[in-house]
Amino acid sequence: MFEIGRLCVKIAGRDAGKKCVVIDVLDNNFVLVDGQTRRRKCNMRHLEPLDKIISLTKNASNDEVIRALKEESIGCEEKKEAKHKQSQRPTKKKAVKKKLEEAKPKKVKTKEAKETKKENTENPEKTETKKKSINKEHKSVE
Amino acid sequence: MPAPRYRSRSLRRVFVRTPSGKSVLHYRKRKPSKAQCGNCGALLKGVPRERPFKMQNMPKTHKRPERPYGGVLCSKCTRIKIKAMARQ
Ligand SMILES: [Zn+2]
């Protein structure tokens, strides 16, 4: 009844209603099945045999079983290799935060803070003048 | 004497142990009837008997067996049904 290559339907469990092929006979109660179901040991009582026999070798691999079942026009889900995508950490957010912090200096009422502020305001002008001077030099070189 | 609305048996009684060690009588709504097989009427296993608000918060896999017709037909009837479908 349950020889190697026998097409079956699983009756019990979460694979119930799915088609599978017997790959190996383990003893007089259990067989190894594969196909639409998971590849697993299975009690013969949980299988309903169909009248088709597929030519398969003992312990055929999952790919071979799927190929054989496709020829019988029985579709199977091919097992995909699990791809663990590394979660990309948001690096941009930190940069944005830093910019915001620079743009909004904390309000401190001490005189030193005011002085530093003034310096900060003065500095960009200096840098601009420097840049201008550099540009002029470049022009002269050209 | 309890309040008149608590004198009927439409609410079920639950003894609750308070933090101080007293046991207090609480009145709660009754649980719905047990789930039955749609074909033979047998009581279904693996289907909890809770009020809808509790069933809502449960994951789907806790509410019925994970097989075709799970939570609708009993395991015997599903076997018969799947066998009949396979033999056609
Ligand atoms: Zn039933």
mmCIF file of C-alpha atoms and ligand atoms in Angstrom:
data_model
loop_
_atom_site.group_PDB
_atom_site.id
_atom_site.type_symbol
_atom_site.label_atom_id
_atom_site.label_comp_id
_atom_site.label_asym_id
_atom_site.label_seq_id
_atom_site.Cartn_x
_atom_site.Cartn_y
_atom_site.Cartn_z
ATOM 1 C CA MET A 1 0.000 0.000 0.000
ATOM 2 C CA PHE A 2 2.581 2.590 1.118
ATOM 3 C CA GLU A 3 5.566 1.781 -1.087
ATOM 4 C CA ILE A 4 8.200 4.286 -2.165
ATOM 5 C CA GLY A 5 6.764 6.744 -4.690
ATOM 6 C CA ARG A 6 3.124 6.387 -3.594
ATOM 7 C CA LEU A 7 1.189 9.646 -3.907
ATOM 8 C CA CYS A 8 -0.854 10.383 -0.773
ATOM 9 C CA VAL A 9 -3.019 13.031 0.828
ATOM 10 C CA LYS A 10 -2.394 13.947 4.445
ATOM 11 C CA ILE A 11 -5.512 13.676 6.572
ATOM 12 C CA ALA A 12 -4.373 14.873 10.001
ATOM 13 C CA GLY A 13 -2.532 17.879 11.335
ATOM 14 C CA ARG A 14 -1.829 21.276 9.865
ATOM 15 C CA ASP A 15 -0.717 19.729 6.567
ATOM 16 C CA ALA A 16 -4.121 18.015 6.195
ATOM 17 C CA GLY A 17 -5.469 18.142 2.647
ATOM 18 C CA LYS A 18 -1.997 18.508 1.102
ATOM 19 C CA LYS A 19 -0.438 16.004 -1.296
ATOM 20 C CA CYS A 20 2.815 14.193 -0.593
ATOM 21 C CA VAL A 21 4.948 11.285 -1.802
ATOM 22 C CA VAL A 22 6.305 8.420 0.268
ATOM 23 C CA ILE A 23 10.098 8.507 0.142
ATOM 24 C CA ASP A 24 11.045 5.882 2.674
ATOM 25 C CA VAL A 25 9.308 3.198 4.711
ATOM 26 C CA LEU A 26 10.692 3.323 8.239
ATOM 27 C CA ASP A 27 8.763 0.430 9.846
ATOM 28 C CA ASN A 28 5.288 -1.066 9.628
ATOM 29 C CA ASN A 29 3.725 2.108 11.073
ATOM 30 C CA PHE A 30 5.777 5.038 9.848
ATOM 31 C CA VAL A 31 6.879 6.397 6.494
ATOM 32 C CA LEU A 32 8.898 9.435 5.404
ATOM 33 C CA VAL A 33 6.961 11.852 3.191
ATOM 34 C CA ASP A 34 7.745 15.008 1.227
ATOM 35 C CA GLY A 35 5.973 17.251 -1.270
ATOM 36 C CA GLN A 36 3.411 19.954 -0.566
ATOM 37 C CA THR A 37 3.738 18.994 3.081
ATOM 38 C CA ARG A 38 6.832 19.425 5.163
ATOM 39 C CA ARG A 39 9.429 16.653 4.824
ATOM 40 C CA ARG A 40 8.664 14.559 7.862
ATOM 41 C CA LYS A 41 8.042 11.201 9.435
ATOM 42 C CA CYS A 42 4.367 10.325 9.233
ATOM 43 C CA ASN A 43 2.037 7.661 10.568
ATOM 44 C CA MET A 44 0.384 5.628 7.813
ATOM 45 C CA ARG A 45 -2.953 6.179 9.539
ATOM 46 C CA HIS A 46 -2.598 9.894 8.798
ATOM 47 C CA LEU A 47 -2.276 9.291 5.057
ATOM 48 C CA GLU A 48 -4.862 8.545 2.393
ATOM 49 C CA PRO A 49 -3.206 6.756 -0.558
ATOM 50 C CA LEU A 50 -4.046 7.791 -4.123
ATOM 51 C CA ASP A 51 -3.787 5.478 -7.128
ATOM 52 C CA LYS A 52 -0.672 7.116 -8.629
ATOM 53 C CA ILE A 53 2.886 5.943 -8.107
ATOM 54 C CA ILE A 54 5.747 8.307 -8.966
ATOM 55 C CA SER A 55 9.137 6.846 -9.864
ATOM 56 C CA LEU A 56 11.452 8.086 -7.143
ATOM 57 C CA THR A 57 14.512 6.633 -5.466
ATOM 58 C CA LYS A 58 14.682 5.969 -1.755
ATOM 59 C CA ASN A 59 15.368 9.127 0.275
ATOM 60 C CA ALA A 60 15.017 11.372 -2.781
ATOM 61 C CA SER A 61 15.936 14.989 -2.157
ATOM 62 C CA ASN A 62 13.355 17.746 -1.828
ATOM 63 C CA ASP A 63 14.256 19.197 -5.251
ATOM 64 C CA GLU A 64 13.751 15.839 -6.954
ATOM 65 C CA VAL A 65 10.368 15.359 -5.290
ATOM 66 C CA ILE A 66 9.203 18.840 -6.299
ATOM 67 C CA ARG A 67 10.338 18.256 -9.897
ATOM 68 C CA ALA A 68 8.533 14.907 -10.037
ATOM 69 C CA LEU A 69 5.349 16.433 -8.628
ATOM 70 C CA LYS A 70 5.496 19.309 -11.134
ATOM 71 C CA GLU A 71 5.439 16.733 -13.960
ATOM 72 C CA GLU A 72 2.209 15.411 -12.434
ATOM 73 C CA SER A 73 0.988 19.047 -12.401
ATOM 74 C CA ILE A 74 0.978 19.234 -8.612
ATOM 75 C CA GLY A 75 2.369 22.587 -7.583
ATOM 76 C CA CYS A 76 4.646 22.862 -4.572
ATOM 77 C CA GLU A 77 6.084 25.781 -2.767
ATOM 78 C CA GLU A 78 9.815 25.737 -3.238
ATOM 79 C CA LYS A 79 11.564 26.248 0.019
ATOM 80 C CA LYS A 80 13.345 29.568 -0.070
ATOM 81 C CA GLU A 81 16.560 30.148 1.769
ATOM 82 C CA ALA A 82 15.971 32.473 4.641
ATOM 83 C CA LYS A 83 17.643 35.785 3.999
ATOM 84 C CA HIS A 84 18.413 37.702 7.117
ATOM 85 C CA LYS A 85 18.556 41.292 6.073
ATOM 86 C CA GLN A 86 20.632 43.421 8.349
ATOM 87 C CA SER A 87 18.531 46.246 9.609
ATOM 88 C CA GLN A 88 19.949 49.500 8.332
ATOM 89 C CA ARG A 89 20.402 51.908 11.145
ATOM 90 C CA PRO A 90 19.233 55.432 10.406
ATOM 91 C CA THR A 91 22.489 57.346 10.277
ATOM 92 C CA LYS A 92 21.008 60.484 8.781
ATOM 93 C CA LYS A 93 18.872 61.343 11.777
ATOM 94 C CA LYS A 94 21.865 61.909 14.023
ATOM 95 C CA ALA A 95 23.427 64.324 11.562
ATOM 96 C CA VAL A 96 20.158 66.257 11.345
ATOM 97 C CA LYS A 97 19.973 66.456 15.120
ATOM 98 C CA LYS A 98 23.517 67.796 15.349
ATOM 99 C CA LYS A 99 22.714 70.455 12.786
ATOM 100 C CA LEU A 100 19.650 71.518 14.733
ATOM 101 C CA GLU A 101 21.679 71.764 17.913
ATOM 102 C CA GLU A 102 24.232 73.930 16.184
ATOM 103 C CA ALA A 103 21.543 76.151 14.701
ATOM 104 C CA LYS A 104 19.823 76.650 18.052
ATOM 105 C CA PRO A 105 22.417 77.370 20.742
ATOM 106 C CA LYS A 106 21.033 76.921 24.223
ATOM 107 C CA LYS A 107 19.830 80.060 25.935
ATOM 108 C CA VAL A 108 22.252 80.851 28.756
ATOM 109 C CA LYS A 109 21.966 84.082 30.687
ATOM 110 C CA THR A 110 25.586 84.304 31.752
ATOM 111 C CA LYS A 111 27.814 86.984 30.247
ATOM 112 C CA GLU A 112 30.300 84.430 28.979
ATOM 113 C CA ALA A 113 27.619 82.828 26.858
ATOM 114 C CA LYS A 114 26.766 86.204 25.336
ATOM 115 C CA GLU A 115 30.390 86.818 24.550
ATOM 116 C CA THR A 116 30.749 83.451 22.904
ATOM 117 C CA LYS A 117 27.629 84.246 20.890
ATOM 118 C CA LYS A 118 29.164 87.465 19.685
ATOM 119 C CA GLU A 119 32.298 85.629 18.722
ATOM 120 C CA ASN A 120 30.204 83.092 16.882
ATOM 121 C CA THR A 121 28.477 85.870 14.960
ATOM 122 C CA GLU A 122 31.784 87.530 14.186
ATOM 123 C CA ASN A 123 33.509 84.376 13.097
ATOM 124 C CA PRO A 124 31.387 83.613 10.024
ATOM 125 C CA GLU A 125 32.094 87.095 8.644
ATOM 126 C CA LYS A 126 35.795 86.497 9.038
ATOM 127 C CA THR A 127 35.538 83.150 7.302
ATOM 128 C CA GLU A 128 33.599 84.780 4.482
ATOM 129 C CA THR A 129 36.256 87.428 4.057
ATOM 130 C CA LYS A 130 38.890 84.739 4.086
ATOM 131 C CA LYS A 131 37.009 82.814 1.423
ATOM 132 C CA LYS A 132 36.724 85.962 -0.686
ATOM 133 C CA SER A 133 40.417 86.569 -0.379
ATOM 134 C CA ILE A 134 41.120 82.963 -1.372
ATOM 135 C CA ASN A 135 38.829 83.351 -4.359
ATOM 136 C CA LYS A 136 40.684 86.495 -5.388
ATOM 137 C CA GLU A 137 43.964 84.657 -5.152
ATOM 138 C CA HIS A 138 42.555 81.892 -7.352
ATOM 139 C CA LYS A 139 41.444 84.448 -9.921
ATOM 140 C CA SER A 140 44.826 86.055 -9.913
ATOM 141 C CA VAL A 141 46.439 82.677 -10.474
ATOM 142 C CA GLU A 142 44.163 82.014 -13.405
ATOM 143 C CA MET B 1 -29.729 40.556 51.163
ATOM 144 C CA PRO B 2 -28.086 41.327 47.762
ATOM 145 C CA ALA B 3 -29.507 43.990 45.469
ATOM 146 C CA PRO B 4 -32.530 42.792 43.480
ATOM 147 C CA ARG B 5 -30.632 42.593 40.186
ATOM 148 C CA TYR B 6 -28.181 40.145 41.776
ATOM 149 C CA ARG B 7 -30.882 37.822 43.096
ATOM 150 C CA SER B 8 -31.478 36.157 39.719
ATOM 151 C CA ARG B 9 -29.057 33.591 38.322
ATOM 152 C CA SER B 10 -28.490 35.362 35.015
ATOM 153 C CA LEU B 11 -25.046 36.424 36.260
ATOM 154 C CA ARG B 12 -22.501 33.922 37.435
ATOM 155 C CA ARG B 13 -20.870 34.244 40.824
ATOM 156 C CA VAL B 14 -17.087 34.415 41.232
ATOM 157 C CA PHE B 15 -15.264 34.427 44.539
ATOM 158 C CA VAL B 16 -12.363 36.883 44.376
ATOM 159 C CA ARG B 17 -9.625 37.010 46.977
ATOM 160 C CA THR B 18 -8.824 40.635 47.872
ATOM 161 C CA PRO B 19 -5.328 41.858 48.751
ATOM 162 C CA SER B 20 -6.340 41.981 52.420
ATOM 163 C CA GLY B 21 -7.164 38.275 52.375
ATOM 164 C CA LYS B 22 -10.946 38.593 52.353
ATOM 165 C CA SER B 23 -12.920 36.598 49.821
ATOM 166 C CA VAL B 24 -15.536 38.734 48.088
ATOM 167 C CA LEU B 25 -18.414 37.726 45.851
ATOM 168 C CA HIS B 26 -18.307 39.209 42.353
ATOM 169 C CA TYR B 27 -20.999 38.908 39.689
ATOM 170 C CA ARG B 28 -19.864 38.348 36.120
ATOM 171 C CA LYS B 29 -21.574 37.635 32.833
ATOM 172 C CA ARG B 30 -21.886 33.983 31.876
ATOM 173 C CA LYS B 31 -19.548 32.377 29.336
ATOM 174 C CA PRO B 32 -20.944 31.441 25.916
ATOM 175 C CA SER B 33 -21.710 27.829 25.112
ATOM 176 C CA LYS B 34 -18.953 25.465 23.998
ATOM 177 C CA ALA B 35 -18.061 25.294 20.320
ATOM 178 C CA GLN B 36 -19.532 22.332 18.462
ATOM 179 C CA CYS B 37 -18.705 20.454 15.279
ATOM 180 C CA GLY B 38 -20.796 21.693 12.377
ATOM 181 C CA ASN B 39 -21.348 18.159 11.127
ATOM 182 C CA CYS B 40 -21.812 15.807 14.083
ATOM 183 C CA GLY B 41 -22.280 18.243 16.974
ATOM 184 C CA ALA B 42 -19.368 16.971 19.068
ATOM 185 C CA LEU B 43 -17.664 19.465 21.357
ATOM 186 C CA LEU B 44 -14.599 20.951 19.690
ATOM 187 C CA LYS B 45 -11.208 20.741 21.347
ATOM 188 C CA GLY B 46 -8.747 23.613 21.249
ATOM 189 C CA VAL B 47 -11.434 26.300 20.999
ATOM 190 C CA PRO B 48 -11.537 28.453 24.151
ATOM 191 C CA ARG B 49 -14.846 29.290 25.778
ATOM 192 C CA GLU B 50 -14.551 33.018 26.355
ATOM 193 C CA ARG B 51 -16.540 36.186 25.817
ATOM 194 C CA PRO B 52 -15.867 38.053 22.564
ATOM 195 C CA PHE B 53 -13.774 40.809 24.172
ATOM 196 C CA LYS B 54 -11.310 38.211 25.391
ATOM 197 C CA MET B 55 -11.337 36.293 22.116
ATOM 198 C CA GLN B 56 -10.538 39.523 20.257
ATOM 199 C CA ASN B 57 -7.253 39.962 22.072
ATOM 200 C CA MET B 58 -6.154 36.356 21.577
ATOM 201 C CA PRO B 59 -3.898 35.419 18.665
ATOM 202 C CA LYS B 60 -5.573 33.462 15.897
ATOM 203 C CA THR B 61 -3.572 30.322 16.642
ATOM 204 C CA HIS B 62 -4.972 30.210 20.200
ATOM 205 C CA LYS B 63 -8.569 30.247 19.022
ATOM 206 C CA ARG B 64 -8.742 27.161 16.796
ATOM 207 C CA PRO B 65 -6.654 24.157 15.704
ATOM 208 C CA GLU B 66 -4.370 24.947 12.787
ATOM 209 C CA ARG B 67 -5.758 22.544 10.209
ATOM 210 C CA PRO B 68 -8.296 22.898 7.402
ATOM 211 C CA TYR B 69 -11.797 23.262 8.906
ATOM 212 C CA GLY B 70 -10.140 23.917 12.291
ATOM 213 C CA GLY B 71 -12.669 25.354 14.719
ATOM 214 C CA VAL B 72 -15.553 24.343 12.447
ATOM 215 C CA LEU B 73 -15.457 20.553 12.145
ATOM 216 C CA CYS B 74 -14.120 18.000 14.595
ATOM 217 C CA SER B 75 -10.996 16.034 13.631
ATOM 218 C CA LYS B 76 -12.978 12.893 12.783
ATOM 219 C CA CYS B 77 -15.293 14.745 10.399
ATOM 220 C CA THR B 78 -12.370 16.558 8.700
ATOM 221 C CA ARG B 79 -10.659 13.226 8.082
ATOM 222 C CA ILE B 80 -13.800 11.790 6.531
ATOM 223 C CA LYS B 81 -14.286 14.909 4.424
ATOM 224 C CA ILE B 82 -10.688 15.066 3.148
ATOM 225 C CA LYS B 83 -10.710 11.322 2.377
ATOM 226 C CA ALA B 84 -13.918 11.713 0.388
ATOM 227 C CA MET B 85 -12.444 14.648 -1.534
ATOM 228 C CA ALA B 86 -9.243 12.677 -2.281
ATOM 229 C CA ARG B 87 -11.149 9.684 -3.614
ATOM 230 C CA GLN B 88 -13.213 11.665 -6.095
HETATM 231 ZN ZN ZN C 1 -17.773 16.094 13.784
#
